[in-house]
Amino acid sequence: MNNNFDVIIVGAGPGGYVAAIRSAQLGLKTACIESRKTLGGTCLNVGCIPSKSLLYASEMYYKVQKEFKNLGIEATGIKVNLSRMMGNKNKSVLTLTKGVEFLFKKNNISHLKGKGTILDNNTVTVIDDSDKKETYKTKNIIIATGSVPTSLPGIKIDEKVVVSSTGALSFDKNPKELIVIGGGYIGLELSSVWKRLGSNVTVIEYLDRIIPGMDKDISNEFLKILSKQGINFKLDCKVTGVNLVKDKAVVDITNNKTSKRERIEADKVLMAVGRKPNIGEDIIKLGIKLNNQKKIEVNEKFETSIKNIYAIGDVIDKGPMLAHKAEDEGIAAAEIIAGQAGHVNYNVIPVVIYTSPEVAMVGKNEDDLKKENIKYKIGKFPFLANSRAKVNSETEGFVKVIAEEKTDKVLGVALISSLAGTMIAELALAMEFGASAEDIARTCHAHPTHSEAVKEAAMAVDKRPIHF
Ligand SMILES: Cc1cc2nc3c(=O)[nH]c(=O)nc-3n(C[C@H](O)[C@H](O)[C@H](O)COP(=O)(O)OP(=O)(O)OC[C@H]3O[C@@H](n4cnc5c(N)ncnc54)[C@H](O)[C@@H]3O)c2cc1C
């Protein structure tokens, strides 16, 4: 193989592999380095895909037990075969990672297996499993090394009793008592999985609300829904220590307001306090500029502080740590390298939590707008008044549309619904095109669908919903 490339990408997660495909489509001679055995990064191997597989399977188990009876379907002898459920998850992961391998071959991308090290802005080395080192020359480099789980000071993740999300995606039996530290989306999705499969789950959150970055109304409603499903919450509580006693964990917490201390025991503790950018020694040595959170600083063209070295995805200082954000940045960076005008609109990046019901949001929330001193109006519509949701017994949640007071331009939308993750796409598209609430209100929505609630919420911005 000729070791000279137009672009070498370090990391084959959704940022890196998409950047590789787009670069190849644009005629650039492309290589992508990955140290994992399989392609697809965190997302395909230990993130989005395996978590969604377990969320789906556990939701089906929950529904067949609790909800089918109401539909006139009676099932007996329902039980979980966890190893089969895990097998199904692993099969999905394998199929999708193989799919990326196929796309690499189809697009003539060189898949360099091993750990990549950037020596300078034109040179990269790769050390494979057998310690064989190869040097490659390239005109451009894209860093797409992603992120890794983080912990609290003094608390070690051993992946046996104290686990990261990776460990919690592979328990061989459901823990009787599971403590989840962190009420963000990863903690809440995995809480849902193990609660449905029979664990007693307690979520400990430092702040006084779950999913702090989301709309407050949504966060409050979501807390009610998850509590009703049997998940215990200890909000406004600080974890001060996690100690192992025999094969159990003893977790010490202190209430931030009352200073009351409490000690709880669990079979497993899931540390879900966030992820940190994966910054290798080479990035430090090269002196690539990082922000105070140790994320790589990039400009709007994804250029780092060193010429010809770009960065995208979880490792950079822009946008939320999400797979679709990384993918869009991968496309934009490749296009910029090829001389085109790649761009990512950070105002319109949807965020979805794949619980049941799902939670989704795009654009700004009320807190953001208050801080920015922007005047706004709100339209809300509950699924209780939506015919399809009623027929399906999916009446929890609502749609909330926020529009600028003067211009009626949609600034943000948040919703809780069984189909929120799919429905949010309409709102992202509307916002991308600069739609007003009136534009959505005057768009014909099919009946009977959950999406009619979006139209109604848009009409409610002008105080004229029909069904509420
Ligand atoms: C449990 C969980 C659930 C999630 N669910 C969702 C979801 O539903 N939706 C969503 O949008 N996001 C989700 N995410 C987040 C999502 O996985 C990340 O935002 C996304 O994977 C980031 O993509 P990336 O390409 O930046 O990095 P990554 O996916 O982290 O990929 C980076 C890759 O680079 C490789 N690498 C690092 N350094 C080197 C090196 N020196 N040499 C060679 N290879 C290297 C790593 O092995 C890794 O494979 C989830 C994450 C977790 C943990």
Coordinates of C-alpha atoms and ligand atoms in Angstrom, one line a residue:
M1 CA 0.0 0.0 0.0
N2 CA 1.2 3.5 -0.8
N3 CA 1.6 5.3 2.5
N4 CA 0.6 8.8 1.2
F5 CA -2.9 10.1 1.8
D6 CA -4.9 13.3 1.3
V7 CA -6.6 12.8 4.6
I8 CA -6.0 10.5 7.6
I9 CA -8.7 10.3 10.3
V10 CA -7.9 9.1 13.8
G11 CA -10.9 7.3 15.2
A12 CA -13.7 5.5 13.5
G13 CA -16.7 6.5 15.6
P14 CA -19.7 8.3 13.9
G15 CA -17.5 11.4 13.5
G16 CA -14.5 9.6 12.0
Y17 CA -16.1 7.0 9.8
V18 CA -18.6 9.5 8.3
A19 CA -15.7 11.9 7.7
A20 CA -13.9 9.1 5.9
I21 CA -16.8 8.2 3.7
R22 CA -17.5 11.8 2.8
S23 CA -13.8 12.4 2.1
A24 CA -13.6 9.4 -0.2
Q25 CA -16.8 10.5 -2.0
L26 CA -15.1 13.8 -2.7
G27 CA -12.2 12.0 -4.3
L28 CA -9.7 12.4 -1.5
K29 CA -7.3 9.5 -0.9
T30 CA -8.5 8.6 2.6
A31 CA -7.4 6.4 5.6
C32 CA -9.1 5.9 8.9
I33 CA -7.2 4.6 12.0
E34 CA -9.1 2.6 14.7
S35 CA -7.6 0.9 17.8
R36 CA -10.8 -1.0 18.5
K37 CA -11.3 -4.4 16.9
T38 CA -14.5 -3.2 15.3
L39 CA -15.4 0.1 13.5
G40 CA -18.2 2.5 14.7
G41 CA -16.7 3.9 17.9
T42 CA -18.5 4.3 21.2
C43 CA -21.8 4.7 19.4
L44 CA -22.0 1.4 17.6
N45 CA -20.0 -0.7 20.1
V46 CA -20.8 0.5 23.6
G47 CA -23.2 3.5 23.2
C48 CA -26.2 4.4 21.1
I49 CA -26.8 1.0 19.5
P50 CA -26.4 -1.5 22.4
S51 CA -28.4 0.8 24.7
K52 CA -31.2 1.1 22.3
S53 CA -31.3 -2.6 21.7
L54 CA -31.7 -3.2 25.5
L55 CA -34.2 -0.3 25.8
Y56 CA -36.3 -1.8 23.1
A57 CA -36.2 -5.4 24.4
S58 CA -36.9 -4.4 28.0
E59 CA -39.7 -2.1 26.9
M60 CA -41.4 -5.0 25.1
Y61 CA -41.0 -7.1 28.2
Y62 CA -42.6 -4.4 30.3
K63 CA -45.4 -3.8 27.9
V64 CA -46.3 -7.5 27.5
Q65 CA -46.6 -7.8 31.2
K66 CA -48.3 -4.5 32.1
E67 CA -50.1 -3.1 29.0
F68 CA -51.1 -5.9 26.7
K69 CA -53.9 -7.0 29.0
N70 CA -55.7 -3.7 28.4
L71 CA -55.6 -4.4 24.6
G72 CA -57.2 -7.8 25.1
I73 CA -54.0 -9.7 24.7
E74 CA -53.4 -12.2 27.5
A75 CA -50.0 -13.8 27.8
T76 CA -48.8 -16.2 30.5
G77 CA -45.4 -17.6 31.4
I78 CA -43.6 -14.4 30.2
K79 CA -39.9 -14.5 31.4
V80 CA -36.7 -12.8 30.4
N81 CA -33.8 -14.8 28.9
L82 CA -31.1 -12.3 29.7
S83 CA -28.3 -14.1 27.9
R84 CA -30.5 -14.2 24.7
M85 CA -31.4 -10.5 25.1
M86 CA -27.6 -9.7 25.3
G87 CA -27.0 -12.0 22.4
N88 CA -29.5 -10.1 20.3
K89 CA -27.8 -6.8 21.3
N90 CA -24.4 -8.2 20.4
K91 CA -25.7 -9.4 17.0
S92 CA -27.1 -5.9 16.3
V93 CA -23.7 -4.4 17.2
L94 CA -21.8 -6.9 15.0
T95 CA -24.1 -6.4 12.0
L96 CA -23.8 -2.6 12.2
T97 CA -20.0 -2.5 12.7
K98 CA -19.6 -5.0 9.8
G99 CA -21.8 -2.6 7.8
V100 CA -19.3 0.2 8.4
E101 CA -16.5 -2.2 7.3
F102 CA -18.4 -2.8 4.1
L103 CA -18.8 0.9 3.5
F104 CA -15.1 1.4 3.9
K105 CA -14.4 -1.2 1.3
K106 CA -17.1 0.2 -1.0
N107 CA -15.6 3.7 -0.8
N108 CA -12.0 2.5 -1.1
I109 CA -11.0 3.8 2.3
S110 CA -7.9 2.3 3.9
H111 CA -8.7 0.9 7.3
L112 CA -5.5 1.2 9.4
K113 CA -5.8 -1.1 12.4
G114 CA -4.1 0.0 15.6
K115 CA -3.4 3.0 17.8
G116 CA -2.7 6.2 15.8
T117 CA -0.2 8.8 17.0
I118 CA 0.1 12.2 15.3
L119 CA 3.8 13.2 15.0
D120 CA 3.3 16.4 13.1
N121 CA 0.7 18.0 10.8
N122 CA 1.8 15.6 7.9
T123 CA 2.9 12.4 9.7
V124 CA 1.0 9.7 11.6
T125 CA 2.2 6.4 12.9
V126 CA 0.1 3.3 13.6
I127 CA 1.1 0.6 16.1
D128 CA -0.9 -2.6 15.6
D129 CA -1.7 -5.4 18.1
S130 CA 1.6 -7.1 17.4
D131 CA 3.5 -3.9 18.1
K132 CA 4.3 -3.4 14.4
K133 CA 4.8 0.3 13.6
E134 CA 4.0 1.9 10.3
T135 CA 4.4 5.5 9.3
Y136 CA 2.0 7.4 7.0
K137 CA 2.2 10.8 5.3
T138 CA -0.9 12.9 4.7
K139 CA -1.9 16.4 3.6
N140 CA -4.6 16.7 6.3
I141 CA -5.5 15.0 9.6
I142 CA -8.9 14.8 11.3
I143 CA -8.8 14.0 15.0
A144 CA -12.0 12.1 15.9
T145 CA -10.9 10.2 19.0
G146 CA -14.2 10.7 20.8
S147 CA -14.7 10.5 24.6
V148 CA -14.4 8.0 27.5
P149 CA -16.5 7.7 30.7
T150 CA -15.5 9.8 33.7
S151 CA -15.9 9.2 37.4
L152 CA -16.1 11.3 40.6
P153 CA -12.8 12.1 42.4
G154 CA -11.7 9.2 44.5
I155 CA -14.2 6.7 43.0
K156 CA -12.7 4.0 40.9
I157 CA -14.7 2.3 38.1
D158 CA -13.7 -1.4 38.3
E159 CA -16.4 -2.6 35.8
K160 CA -17.4 -5.3 38.3
V161 CA -19.3 -3.6 41.1
V162 CA -18.8 0.1 40.1
V163 CA -19.4 0.2 36.4
S164 CA -19.5 2.7 33.6
S165 CA -22.2 2.5 30.9
T166 CA -20.1 -0.1 29.2
G167 CA -20.4 -2.4 32.2
A168 CA -24.1 -1.7 32.6
L169 CA -24.8 -2.7 29.0
S170 CA -23.5 -6.2 29.8
F171 CA -24.6 -7.4 33.3
D172 CA -25.0 -11.2 33.3
K173 CA -27.9 -10.9 35.7
N174 CA -30.0 -8.0 36.8
P175 CA -28.7 -6.5 40.0
K176 CA -31.2 -6.6 42.9
E177 CA -30.2 -3.1 43.9
L178 CA -28.7 -0.7 41.4
I179 CA -27.6 2.8 42.2
V180 CA -27.1 5.2 39.3
I181 CA -25.0 8.2 40.0
G182 CA -26.0 10.9 37.6
G183 CA -29.5 11.8 36.3
G184 CA -28.5 12.6 32.7
Y185 CA -29.7 10.8 29.6
I186 CA -27.3 7.8 29.8
G187 CA -28.1 7.2 33.5
L188 CA -31.8 7.5 32.9
E189 CA -31.9 5.2 29.9
L190 CA -30.0 2.5 31.7
S191 CA -32.1 3.0 34.8
S192 CA -35.1 2.3 32.7
V193 CA -33.6 -0.9 31.2
W194 CA -32.7 -2.4 34.6
K195 CA -35.9 -1.3 36.3
R196 CA -38.0 -3.0 33.7
L197 CA -35.9 -6.1 34.0
G198 CA -36.6 -6.3 37.7
S199 CA -33.9 -4.3 39.6
N200 CA -34.6 -1.8 42.3
V201 CA -33.1 1.4 40.9
T202 CA -32.1 4.6 42.8
V203 CA -30.8 7.6 40.9
I204 CA -28.6 10.1 42.8
E205 CA -28.3 13.5 41.2
Y206 CA -26.3 16.4 42.5
L207 CA -28.6 19.1 41.0
D208 CA -32.2 19.6 42.1
R209 CA -33.6 18.3 38.8
I210 CA -32.9 15.5 36.3
I211 CA -31.6 16.2 32.7
P212 CA -30.5 19.7 33.7
G213 CA -29.8 21.0 30.2
M214 CA -33.4 20.4 29.1
D215 CA -36.5 22.5 29.4
K216 CA -37.6 22.7 33.1
D217 CA -41.3 21.7 32.4
I218 CA -40.0 18.6 30.5
S219 CA -37.6 17.8 33.3
N220 CA -40.3 18.0 36.0
E221 CA -42.8 16.0 34.0
F222 CA -40.2 13.4 33.1
L223 CA -39.3 13.0 36.8
K224 CA -43.0 12.4 37.6
I225 CA -43.3 9.8 34.8
L226 CA -40.1 7.9 35.8
S227 CA -41.0 8.0 39.5
K228 CA -44.4 6.5 38.6
Q229 CA -42.5 3.7 36.8
G230 CA -40.9 2.9 40.1
I231 CA -37.4 4.5 39.8
N232 CA -36.3 6.1 43.1
F233 CA -34.7 9.6 42.9
K234 CA -32.5 11.3 45.4
L235 CA -32.1 14.8 44.0
D236 CA -29.9 17.6 45.3
C237 CA -27.6 15.0 46.8
K238 CA -23.8 14.7 46.7
V239 CA -22.1 11.3 46.6
T240 CA -19.2 11.6 49.0
G241 CA -17.8 8.0 48.7
V242 CA -18.3 4.6 47.3
N243 CA -16.7 1.7 49.1
L244 CA -16.6 -1.9 48.4
V245 CA -17.7 -4.3 51.2
K246 CA -17.4 -7.9 50.1
D247 CA -19.0 -7.9 46.7
K248 CA -21.4 -5.0 47.4
A249 CA -21.0 -1.2 47.2
V250 CA -21.7 1.1 50.0
V251 CA -22.6 4.6 48.8
D252 CA -22.4 7.6 51.1
I253 CA -24.5 10.7 50.2
T254 CA -25.1 14.1 51.7
N255 CA -28.2 16.2 50.9
N256 CA -27.0 19.6 49.6
K257 CA -29.8 21.5 51.3
T258 CA -30.2 19.7 54.7
S259 CA -26.7 18.3 55.0
K260 CA -28.4 15.1 56.1
R261 CA -26.1 12.1 55.4
E262 CA -27.3 8.7 54.2
R263 CA -25.6 5.4 53.4
I264 CA -27.1 3.0 50.8
E265 CA -26.0 -0.4 49.7
A266 CA -26.2 -1.8 46.2
D267 CA -25.1 -4.8 44.2
K268 CA -24.0 -2.5 41.4
V269 CA -23.3 1.2 41.0
L270 CA -23.5 2.8 37.6
M271 CA -21.3 5.9 37.3
A272 CA -23.1 8.1 34.8
V273 CA -21.7 11.5 35.6
G274 CA -20.6 12.3 32.1
R275 CA -17.8 11.6 29.6
K276 CA -14.5 13.3 29.0
P277 CA -12.8 14.0 25.7
N278 CA -10.3 11.4 24.7
I279 CA -7.1 13.4 24.4
G280 CA -4.0 11.4 23.6
E281 CA -0.4 12.2 24.7
D282 CA 0.3 13.2 21.0
I283 CA -2.3 15.9 21.1
I284 CA -0.7 17.3 24.3
K285 CA 2.8 17.0 22.9
L286 CA 1.9 18.8 19.7
G287 CA 0.5 21.6 21.9
I288 CA -2.9 21.6 20.2
K289 CA -5.0 24.2 22.0
L290 CA -7.5 22.9 24.5
N291 CA -10.3 24.7 26.4
N292 CA -10.6 24.6 30.2
Q293 CA -12.6 21.4 30.0
K294 CA -9.7 19.8 28.1
K295 CA -11.7 19.7 24.8
I296 CA -9.9 20.6 21.5
E297 CA -10.6 24.2 20.5
V298 CA -11.7 24.5 16.8
N299 CA -12.9 27.3 14.7
E300 CA -16.0 27.2 12.5
K301 CA -14.0 25.2 9.9
F302 CA -13.0 22.6 12.5
E303 CA -9.4 23.7 12.3
T304 CA -7.4 23.2 15.5
S305 CA -4.6 25.6 16.5
I306 CA -2.2 23.6 14.2
K307 CA -2.5 24.0 10.4
N308 CA -4.0 21.0 8.5
I309 CA -5.1 19.3 11.7
Y310 CA -8.9 19.3 12.1
A311 CA -11.0 17.9 14.9
I312 CA -14.6 16.8 15.2
G313 CA -17.1 14.9 17.5
D314 CA -17.0 14.4 21.2
V315 CA -13.4 15.6 21.5
I316 CA -14.1 19.2 20.5
D317 CA -15.4 22.3 22.3
K318 CA -18.6 22.6 20.2
G319 CA -22.1 21.3 20.6
P320 CA -23.4 18.3 22.7
M321 CA -21.6 15.0 22.8
L322 CA -24.0 13.2 20.4
A323 CA -23.5 10.8 17.5
H324 CA -25.5 12.8 14.9
K325 CA -23.6 16.0 15.8
A326 CA -20.3 14.1 15.3
E327 CA -21.6 12.8 11.9
D328 CA -22.6 16.2 10.7
E329 CA -19.2 17.6 11.7
G330 CA -17.5 14.7 9.9
I331 CA -19.3 15.6 6.7
A332 CA -18.6 19.4 7.1
A333 CA -14.9 18.8 7.9
A334 CA -14.4 16.6 4.8
E335 CA -16.2 19.1 2.6
I336 CA -14.0 22.0 3.9
I337 CA -10.8 19.9 3.3
A338 CA -12.1 19.3 -0.3
G339 CA -12.6 23.1 -0.8
Q340 CA -16.3 23.2 -0.3
A341 CA -18.4 25.1 2.3
G342 CA -19.2 22.6 5.0
H343 CA -21.2 23.9 7.9
V344 CA -23.0 22.7 11.0
N345 CA -25.9 24.7 12.5
Y346 CA -25.4 24.3 16.3
N347 CA -28.7 26.0 17.0
V348 CA -30.6 23.0 15.5
I349 CA -29.2 19.8 17.0
P350 CA -31.9 17.6 18.4
V351 CA -31.4 15.8 21.7
V352 CA -33.4 12.6 22.4
I353 CA -33.7 10.4 25.4
Y354 CA -35.0 6.9 24.4
T355 CA -36.9 6.0 27.5
S356 CA -40.7 5.2 27.4
P357 CA -42.1 7.7 26.7
E358 CA -39.2 9.3 24.8
V359 CA -38.1 12.9 25.5
A360 CA -36.8 15.2 22.7
M361 CA -35.8 18.7 22.4
V362 CA -34.4 21.1 19.7
G363 CA -33.3 24.7 19.9
K364 CA -33.5 26.9 23.0
N365 CA -35.4 26.4 26.2
E366 CA -37.0 29.1 28.4
D367 CA -33.9 29.4 30.6
D368 CA -31.7 30.1 27.6
L369 CA -34.0 32.7 26.3
K370 CA -34.4 34.5 29.7
K371 CA -30.6 34.6 30.0
E372 CA -30.4 36.1 26.5
N373 CA -33.2 38.6 27.2
I374 CA -35.3 37.4 24.2
K375 CA -39.0 37.8 24.5
Y376 CA -41.0 34.7 23.7
K377 CA -44.4 33.1 23.7
I378 CA -45.3 29.4 24.3
G379 CA -47.8 26.9 22.9
K380 CA -48.4 23.7 24.8
F381 CA -50.5 20.7 23.9
P382 CA -51.0 17.5 26.0
F383 CA -51.1 14.0 24.4
L384 CA -54.1 13.4 26.6
A385 CA -56.0 15.4 24.0
N386 CA -54.5 13.7 21.0
S387 CA -56.7 11.0 19.5
R388 CA -54.0 8.6 18.3
A389 CA -52.2 8.8 21.7
K390 CA -55.5 8.1 23.4
V391 CA -56.2 5.1 21.2
N392 CA -52.8 3.7 21.9
S393 CA -53.0 4.5 25.7
E394 CA -49.9 6.7 25.3
T395 CA -51.3 9.9 26.8
E396 CA -48.3 10.9 29.0
G397 CA -46.4 14.0 27.9
F398 CA -47.0 17.1 25.9
V399 CA -45.5 19.3 23.1
K400 CA -44.1 22.7 23.9
V401 CA -43.4 25.1 21.1
I402 CA -41.5 28.3 22.0
A403 CA -41.6 31.2 19.4
E404 CA -40.2 34.6 19.4
E405 CA -42.8 37.1 20.7
K406 CA -42.4 39.6 17.8
T407 CA -41.6 37.5 14.8
D408 CA -43.3 34.2 15.7
K409 CA -40.1 32.4 14.6
V410 CA -39.8 29.0 16.3
L411 CA -36.8 29.2 18.7
G412 CA -37.2 25.8 20.4
V413 CA -39.4 22.8 20.8
A414 CA -39.5 20.2 23.6
L415 CA -41.7 17.1 23.9
I416 CA -42.4 14.0 25.8
S417 CA -44.2 11.3 23.8
S418 CA -43.8 7.6 22.8
L419 CA -42.7 8.9 19.4
A420 CA -40.7 12.0 20.5
G421 CA -37.4 10.9 18.9
T422 CA -39.0 10.5 15.5
M423 CA -41.3 13.6 15.8
I424 CA -38.5 16.0 16.6
A425 CA -37.2 15.7 13.0
E426 CA -40.1 17.8 11.8
L427 CA -39.3 20.5 14.2
A428 CA -35.6 20.5 13.4
L429 CA -36.5 20.8 9.7
A430 CA -38.9 23.7 10.5
M431 CA -36.3 25.5 12.5
E432 CA -33.6 24.9 9.8
F433 CA -35.9 26.7 7.4
G434 CA -36.6 29.5 9.8
A435 CA -40.3 28.5 10.2
S436 CA -42.8 30.5 12.3
A437 CA -45.2 28.7 14.7
E438 CA -47.9 29.8 12.2
D439 CA -46.1 27.9 9.4
I440 CA -46.4 24.7 11.4
A441 CA -49.9 25.5 12.4
R442 CA -50.9 25.9 8.8
T443 CA -49.2 22.7 7.6
C444 CA -51.7 19.9 7.2
H445 CA -50.8 17.0 9.5
A446 CA -52.2 13.5 9.0
H447 CA -55.0 12.3 11.2
P448 CA -54.9 10.4 13.5
T449 CA -51.2 10.8 14.3
H450 CA -49.2 11.9 17.3
S451 CA -47.8 14.7 15.1
E452 CA -51.2 16.5 15.2
A453 CA -50.1 17.5 18.7
V454 CA -47.2 19.4 17.2
K455 CA -49.6 21.4 14.9
E456 CA -51.9 22.0 17.9
A457 CA -49.1 23.2 20.1
A458 CA -48.1 25.6 17.2
M459 CA -51.7 26.8 17.1
A460 CA -51.6 27.2 20.9
V461 CA -48.8 29.7 20.5
D462 CA -51.5 32.0 19.1
K463 CA -54.0 30.7 21.7
R464 CA -56.2 28.8 19.3
P465 CA -55.7 25.0 19.7
I466 CA -58.8 23.1 18.4
H467 CA -58.8 20.1 20.7
F468 CA -57.8 21.6 24.0
Ligands
LIG1 C1 -24.3 4.4 26.8 C2 -24.3 5.5 25.7 C3 -25.4 5.7 25.0 C4 -25.4 6.7 24.0 N1 -26.5 6.9 23.3 C5 -26.5 7.9 22.3 C6 -27.7 8.1 21.5 O1 -28.7 7.4 21.7 N2 -27.6 9.1 20.6 C7 -26.5 9.8 20.4 O2 -26.6 10.7 19.5 N3 -25.4 9.6 21.1 C8 -25.4 8.7 22.1 N4 -24.2 8.5 22.8 C9 -23.1 9.3 22.5 C10 -22.3 8.9 21.3 O3 -22.0 7.5 21.4 C11 -21.1 9.8 21.1 O4 -21.5 11.1 21.0 C12 -20.5 9.5 19.7 O5 -20.1 8.1 19.7 C13 -19.3 10.4 19.5 O6 -18.7 10.1 18.3 P1 -17.1 10.3 18.0 O7 -16.9 9.9 16.6 O8 -16.8 11.7 18.4 O9 -16.3 9.4 19.0 P2 -16.4 7.9 19.4 O10 -17.7 7.3 19.0 O11 -16.0 7.9 20.9 O12 -15.3 7.2 18.6 C14 -13.9 7.5 18.8 C15 -13.1 6.3 18.3 O13 -11.7 6.6 18.2 C16 -10.9 5.5 18.6 N5 -9.6 6.1 19.0 C17 -9.4 6.9 20.0 N6 -8.1 7.2 20.0 C18 -7.5 6.5 19.0 C19 -6.2 6.4 18.6 N7 -5.2 7.1 19.1 N8 -5.9 5.6 17.5 C20 -6.9 4.9 16.9 N9 -8.2 5.0 17.3 C21 -8.5 5.8 18.4 C22 -11.7 4.9 19.7 O14 -11.4 3.6 19.9 C23 -13.2 5.1 19.3 O15 -13.6 3.9 18.6 C24 -24.2 7.5 23.8 C25 -23.1 7.2 24.5 C26 -23.1 6.2 25.5 C27 -21.8 5.9 26.2

